[in-house]
Amino acid sequence: MITVEFLGPIGLDNMNFEANTLAELSNILKSKVPEVSAWLSNSAVAVNDTIVKSLDIELKNGDRVSLLPPVCGG
Amino acid sequence: MQKLKIFDGPLDVEAIFALWHESVRDKNFGAFITFVGIVRDEDSIDGLSFDIYEPILHSWFDGWQEKANKQNALVLMAHSIGDVPLHKSSYVAAVVSPKRKEALALINDFVEDFKASAPIWKYDLRSGGRVYAKSRSTTLAGAGLLA
């Protein structure tokens, strides 16, 4: 089981899924959480608070995946 | 002194600068360069509001501290979460360094990268609600991985 958190303006509560890779998680989010689909193309992804750039990353039980939409500090 | 500090609501700029200055002034730095962001009255907004994802903000900031330390400099920063009214400040940053030229270059790079990379989300305050400042936001490097 992994936990997905939707940061900032995405505005959804955390959700738990069974997924072994980010590629699997991508498919799950597209089919099960249609309201997040518009955010997938502009959100960066962190696994356990480290931003990642590859879909091949394996996910372990208890991992936390965060979606980070476009930012504007200051 | 905490080099990165998050505050609820608007920043007390004078108090933050006084603390920073007091902490560094006897450490033999020759230059202390500050930046203050002030909320502007534009597009009929009532103010700004912010969300921050602190774990990644801290690791981003620690990376800059390491870079600054290699030049014998320090970076300092404070930011607001929640609502900040017009003409108040939500963001201050500083570089303390042995020499002026390095500090000026570093504060420019630090503030630029802050805009592009810090995990902070901005909202306009309008009619008591928060409206995500989407058109002014920057997509983070690596975005779209799950698309």
mmCIF file of C-alpha atoms in Angstrom:
data_model
loop_
_atom_site.group_PDB
_atom_site.id
_atom_site.type_symbol
_atom_site.label_atom_id
_atom_site.label_comp_id
_atom_site.label_asym_id
_atom_site.label_seq_id
_atom_site.Cartn_x
_atom_site.Cartn_y
_atom_site.Cartn_z
ATOM 1 C CA MET A 1 0.000 0.000 0.000
ATOM 2 C CA ILE A 2 1.291 3.453 -0.900
ATOM 3 C CA THR A 3 -0.138 6.845 0.024
ATOM 4 C CA VAL A 4 -0.596 9.618 -2.541
ATOM 5 C CA GLU A 5 -0.805 13.225 -1.423
ATOM 6 C CA PHE A 6 -2.102 15.997 -3.640
ATOM 7 C CA LEU A 7 -0.353 19.202 -2.642
ATOM 8 C CA GLY A 8 -1.371 22.839 -2.857
ATOM 9 C CA PRO A 9 -4.272 23.752 -5.130
ATOM 10 C CA ILE A 10 -5.057 20.172 -6.222
ATOM 11 C CA GLY A 11 -7.106 20.095 -3.038
ATOM 12 C CA LEU A 12 -7.806 16.371 -2.638
ATOM 13 C CA ASP A 13 -7.385 14.309 0.536
ATOM 14 C CA ASN A 14 -4.649 11.670 0.674
ATOM 15 C CA MET A 15 -5.491 8.370 -1.009
ATOM 16 C CA ASN A 16 -4.051 4.857 -0.630
ATOM 17 C CA PHE A 17 -3.401 2.512 -3.556
ATOM 18 C CA GLU A 18 -1.655 -0.757 -4.364
ATOM 19 C CA ALA A 19 1.037 0.033 -6.952
ATOM 20 C CA ASN A 20 4.526 -1.391 -7.540
ATOM 21 C CA THR A 21 5.881 1.347 -9.804
ATOM 22 C CA LEU A 22 5.100 4.944 -10.676
ATOM 23 C CA ALA A 23 3.983 3.739 -14.120
ATOM 24 C CA GLU A 24 1.323 1.594 -12.431
ATOM 25 C CA LEU A 25 0.327 4.465 -10.196
ATOM 26 C CA SER A 26 -0.075 6.699 -13.251
ATOM 27 C CA ASN A 27 -2.564 4.241 -14.764
ATOM 28 C CA ILE A 28 -4.442 3.894 -11.476
ATOM 29 C CA LEU A 29 -4.765 7.664 -11.042
ATOM 30 C CA LYS A 30 -5.987 8.112 -14.625
ATOM 31 C CA SER A 31 -8.676 5.462 -14.252
ATOM 32 C CA LYS A 32 -9.755 5.972 -10.633
ATOM 33 C CA VAL A 33 -9.263 9.683 -9.915
ATOM 34 C CA PRO A 34 -10.523 11.597 -12.971
ATOM 35 C CA GLU A 35 -10.447 14.930 -11.098
ATOM 36 C CA VAL A 36 -6.655 14.716 -10.879
ATOM 37 C CA SER A 37 -6.076 14.002 -14.578
ATOM 38 C CA ALA A 38 -5.720 17.689 -15.516
ATOM 39 C CA TRP A 39 -2.967 18.058 -12.890
ATOM 40 C CA LEU A 40 -0.846 15.092 -14.020
ATOM 41 C CA SER A 41 0.701 16.927 -16.972
ATOM 42 C CA ASN A 42 1.906 19.889 -14.905
ATOM 43 C CA SER A 43 2.746 18.289 -11.565
ATOM 44 C CA ALA A 44 6.158 17.116 -10.428
ATOM 45 C CA VAL A 45 6.346 13.910 -8.407
ATOM 46 C CA ALA A 46 8.167 13.190 -5.160
ATOM 47 C CA VAL A 47 8.646 9.801 -3.500
ATOM 48 C CA ASN A 48 9.204 10.125 0.238
ATOM 49 C CA ASP A 49 9.965 13.851 -0.220
ATOM 50 C CA THR A 50 12.548 13.457 -3.003
ATOM 51 C CA ILE A 51 11.557 14.688 -6.468
ATOM 52 C CA VAL A 52 11.927 11.879 -9.021
ATOM 53 C CA LYS A 53 12.205 11.922 -12.801
ATOM 54 C CA SER A 54 11.755 8.247 -13.811
ATOM 55 C CA LEU A 55 8.613 6.115 -14.059
ATOM 56 C CA ASP A 56 10.638 2.946 -13.428
ATOM 57 C CA ILE A 57 11.041 3.727 -9.754
ATOM 58 C CA GLU A 58 9.825 0.827 -7.646
ATOM 59 C CA LEU A 59 7.413 1.601 -4.867
ATOM 60 C CA LYS A 60 7.527 -0.170 -1.515
ATOM 61 C CA ASN A 61 4.815 -0.717 1.039
ATOM 62 C CA GLY A 62 4.437 2.493 3.064
ATOM 63 C CA ASP A 63 5.952 4.803 0.438
ATOM 64 C CA ARG A 64 4.472 8.277 0.113
ATOM 65 C CA VAL A 65 4.082 9.807 -3.337
ATOM 66 C CA SER A 66 3.431 13.568 -3.569
ATOM 67 C CA LEU A 67 2.115 15.507 -6.558
ATOM 68 C CA LEU A 68 3.483 19.071 -6.738
ATOM 69 C CA PRO A 69 1.586 21.395 -9.096
ATOM 70 C CA PRO A 70 3.111 24.639 -10.527
ATOM 71 C CA VAL A 71 4.632 26.831 -7.805
ATOM 72 C CA CYS A 72 4.778 30.552 -7.092
ATOM 73 C CA GLY A 73 6.539 31.571 -3.898
ATOM 74 C CA GLY A 74 7.235 35.108 -2.738
ATOM 75 C CA MET B 1 19.246 31.282 14.677
ATOM 76 C CA GLN B 2 17.027 29.321 12.303
ATOM 77 C CA LYS B 3 18.187 30.136 8.802
ATOM 78 C CA LEU B 4 14.839 29.199 7.258
ATOM 79 C CA LYS B 5 11.723 30.157 9.141
ATOM 80 C CA ILE B 6 8.032 29.893 8.264
ATOM 81 C CA PHE B 7 5.495 32.239 9.866
ATOM 82 C CA ASP B 8 1.702 32.225 9.975
ATOM 83 C CA GLY B 9 0.486 35.380 8.226
ATOM 84 C CA PRO B 10 2.512 38.493 7.310
ATOM 85 C CA LEU B 11 6.192 38.745 8.237
ATOM 86 C CA ASP B 12 7.499 41.167 10.842
ATOM 87 C CA VAL B 13 10.292 42.277 8.520
ATOM 88 C CA GLU B 14 12.045 44.576 10.984
ATOM 89 C CA ALA B 15 12.126 41.932 13.736
ATOM 90 C CA ILE B 16 13.457 39.260 11.350
ATOM 91 C CA PHE B 17 16.180 41.541 9.987
ATOM 92 C CA ALA B 18 17.124 42.677 13.498
ATOM 93 C CA LEU B 19 17.555 39.053 14.591
ATOM 94 C CA TRP B 20 19.542 38.137 11.477
ATOM 95 C CA HIS B 21 21.757 41.208 11.773
ATOM 96 C CA GLU B 22 22.384 40.642 15.472
ATOM 97 C CA SER B 23 23.322 37.001 14.791
ATOM 98 C CA VAL B 24 25.820 37.710 12.015
ATOM 99 C CA ARG B 25 27.287 41.146 12.687
ATOM 100 C CA ASP B 26 30.189 39.920 14.865
ATOM 101 C CA LYS B 27 31.090 37.003 12.546
ATOM 102 C CA ASN B 28 33.345 39.101 10.326
ATOM 103 C CA PHE B 29 31.103 39.134 7.258
ATOM 104 C CA GLY B 30 31.579 42.269 5.181
ATOM 105 C CA ALA B 31 28.279 42.174 3.294
ATOM 106 C CA PHE B 32 24.664 41.590 4.315
ATOM 107 C CA ILE B 33 22.303 41.845 1.324
ATOM 108 C CA THR B 34 18.546 41.607 1.820
ATOM 109 C CA PHE B 35 15.506 41.175 -0.397
ATOM 110 C CA VAL B 36 11.971 42.009 0.734
ATOM 111 C CA GLY B 37 8.897 41.005 -1.254
ATOM 112 C CA ILE B 38 5.888 43.271 -0.657
ATOM 113 C CA VAL B 39 2.329 42.349 -1.658
ATOM 114 C CA ARG B 40 1.214 44.792 -4.348
ATOM 115 C CA ASP B 41 -2.253 46.213 -4.808
ATOM 116 C CA GLU B 42 -3.074 44.979 -8.325
ATOM 117 C CA ASP B 43 -5.935 43.284 -10.191
ATOM 118 C CA SER B 44 -8.342 44.198 -7.346
ATOM 119 C CA ILE B 45 -6.999 41.515 -5.000
ATOM 120 C CA ASP B 46 -7.425 41.818 -1.229
ATOM 121 C CA GLY B 47 -4.091 40.103 -0.542
ATOM 122 C CA LEU B 48 -2.267 36.848 -1.155
ATOM 123 C CA SER B 49 -2.338 33.472 0.553
ATOM 124 C CA PHE B 50 0.221 30.654 0.559
ATOM 125 C CA ASP B 51 0.555 26.909 1.052
ATOM 126 C CA ILE B 52 4.021 25.439 1.647
ATOM 127 C CA TYR B 53 5.244 21.871 1.511
ATOM 128 C CA GLU B 54 7.896 22.142 4.192
ATOM 129 C CA PRO B 55 9.891 18.879 3.796
ATOM 130 C CA ILE B 56 10.903 19.685 0.205
ATOM 131 C CA LEU B 57 11.314 23.400 0.973
ATOM 132 C CA HIS B 58 13.850 22.438 3.650
ATOM 133 C CA SER B 59 15.835 20.138 1.360
ATOM 134 C CA TRP B 60 15.839 22.795 -1.390
ATOM 135 C CA PHE B 61 17.045 25.390 1.141
ATOM 136 C CA ASP B 62 19.733 23.052 2.554
ATOM 137 C CA GLY B 63 21.113 22.636 -0.986
ATOM 138 C CA TRP B 64 21.473 26.420 -1.283
ATOM 139 C CA GLN B 65 23.061 26.654 2.156
ATOM 140 C CA GLU B 66 25.686 24.132 1.068
ATOM 141 C CA LYS B 67 26.359 26.130 -2.089
ATOM 142 C CA ALA B 68 26.629 29.385 -0.089
ATOM 143 C CA ASN B 69 28.919 27.780 2.497
ATOM 144 C CA LYS B 70 31.370 26.857 -0.268
ATOM 145 C CA GLN B 71 31.759 30.624 -0.804
ATOM 146 C CA ASN B 72 32.007 31.186 2.978
ATOM 147 C CA ALA B 73 28.545 32.773 2.771
ATOM 148 C CA LEU B 74 25.159 32.093 4.383
ATOM 149 C CA VAL B 75 21.646 32.239 2.952
ATOM 150 C CA LEU B 76 18.696 33.238 5.137
ATOM 151 C CA MET B 77 15.011 33.155 4.372
ATOM 152 C CA ALA B 78 11.575 33.635 5.915
ATOM 153 C CA HIS B 79 8.190 33.026 4.276
ATOM 154 C CA SER B 80 4.535 33.252 5.232
ATOM 155 C CA ILE B 81 1.880 30.588 5.155
ATOM 156 C CA GLY B 82 -1.773 31.587 5.097
ATOM 157 C CA ASP B 83 -3.076 35.057 4.337
ATOM 158 C CA VAL B 84 -0.955 38.176 3.814
ATOM 159 C CA PRO B 85 -2.704 41.536 3.273
ATOM 160 C CA LEU B 86 -1.742 44.194 0.712
ATOM 161 C CA HIS B 87 1.466 46.111 1.402
ATOM 162 C CA LYS B 88 2.716 43.527 3.903
ATOM 163 C CA SER B 89 5.517 41.049 3.246
ATOM 164 C CA SER B 90 5.337 37.321 2.621
ATOM 165 C CA TYR B 91 8.964 36.680 1.688
ATOM 166 C CA VAL B 92 12.341 37.950 2.827
ATOM 167 C CA ALA B 93 15.730 36.564 1.906
ATOM 168 C CA ALA B 94 19.313 37.528 2.644
ATOM 169 C CA VAL B 95 22.864 36.581 1.833
ATOM 170 C CA VAL B 96 25.701 37.225 4.252
ATOM 171 C CA SER B 97 29.155 36.981 2.775
ATOM 172 C CA PRO B 98 32.726 38.157 3.272
ATOM 173 C CA LYS B 99 32.533 40.355 0.135
ATOM 174 C CA ARG B 100 29.804 42.382 -1.591
ATOM 175 C CA LYS B 101 30.180 41.061 -5.157
ATOM 176 C CA GLU B 102 29.696 37.410 -4.235
ATOM 177 C CA ALA B 103 26.717 38.290 -2.042
ATOM 178 C CA LEU B 104 24.983 40.273 -4.813
ATOM 179 C CA ALA B 105 25.455 37.455 -7.318
ATOM 180 C CA LEU B 106 24.314 34.842 -4.822
ATOM 181 C CA ILE B 107 21.127 36.653 -3.766
ATOM 182 C CA ASN B 108 20.103 37.016 -7.391
ATOM 183 C CA ASP B 109 20.589 33.301 -8.107
ATOM 184 C CA PHE B 110 19.001 32.305 -4.795
ATOM 185 C CA VAL B 111 15.839 34.375 -5.358
ATOM 186 C CA GLU B 112 15.561 33.282 -9.015
ATOM 187 C CA ASP B 113 15.796 29.618 -8.114
ATOM 188 C CA PHE B 114 13.373 30.151 -5.235
ATOM 189 C CA LYS B 115 10.792 31.327 -7.779
ATOM 190 C CA ALA B 116 11.386 28.297 -10.005
ATOM 191 C CA SER B 117 11.826 25.561 -7.416
ATOM 192 C CA ALA B 118 10.446 26.271 -3.938
ATOM 193 C CA PRO B 119 7.328 24.156 -3.227
ATOM 194 C CA ILE B 120 5.053 27.084 -2.387
ATOM 195 C CA TRP B 121 1.617 27.774 -3.872
ATOM 196 C CA LYS B 122 0.152 31.266 -4.176
ATOM 197 C CA TYR B 123 -3.495 32.261 -4.143
ATOM 198 C CA ASP B 124 -5.138 35.632 -4.714
ATOM 199 C CA LEU B 125 -7.559 36.654 -1.982
ATOM 200 C CA ARG B 126 -10.832 37.759 -3.556
ATOM 201 C CA SER B 127 -14.237 38.176 -1.877
ATOM 202 C CA GLY B 128 -13.078 36.168 1.131
ATOM 203 C CA GLY B 129 -11.922 33.208 -0.994
ATOM 204 C CA ARG B 130 -8.610 31.879 -2.329
ATOM 205 C CA VAL B 131 -8.038 31.714 -6.096
ATOM 206 C CA TYR B 132 -4.949 29.735 -7.209
ATOM 207 C CA ALA B 133 -2.537 32.045 -9.086
ATOM 208 C CA LYS B 134 -2.166 29.528 -11.876
ATOM 209 C CA SER B 135 -1.078 31.878 -14.659
ATOM 210 C CA ARG B 136 1.762 33.243 -12.486
ATOM 211 C CA SER B 137 2.960 29.818 -11.372
ATOM 212 C CA THR B 138 5.963 27.904 -12.700
ATOM 213 C CA THR B 139 5.940 24.220 -13.534
ATOM 214 C CA LEU B 140 8.612 22.377 -11.539
ATOM 215 C CA ALA B 141 11.446 20.555 -13.306
ATOM 216 C CA GLY B 142 10.353 16.996 -14.081
ATOM 217 C CA ALA B 143 6.641 17.814 -14.133
ATOM 218 C CA GLY B 144 4.321 15.591 -16.127
ATOM 219 C CA LEU B 145 5.947 12.304 -15.136
ATOM 220 C CA LEU B 146 2.599 10.669 -14.379
ATOM 221 C CA ALA B 147 0.750 12.113 -17.404
#
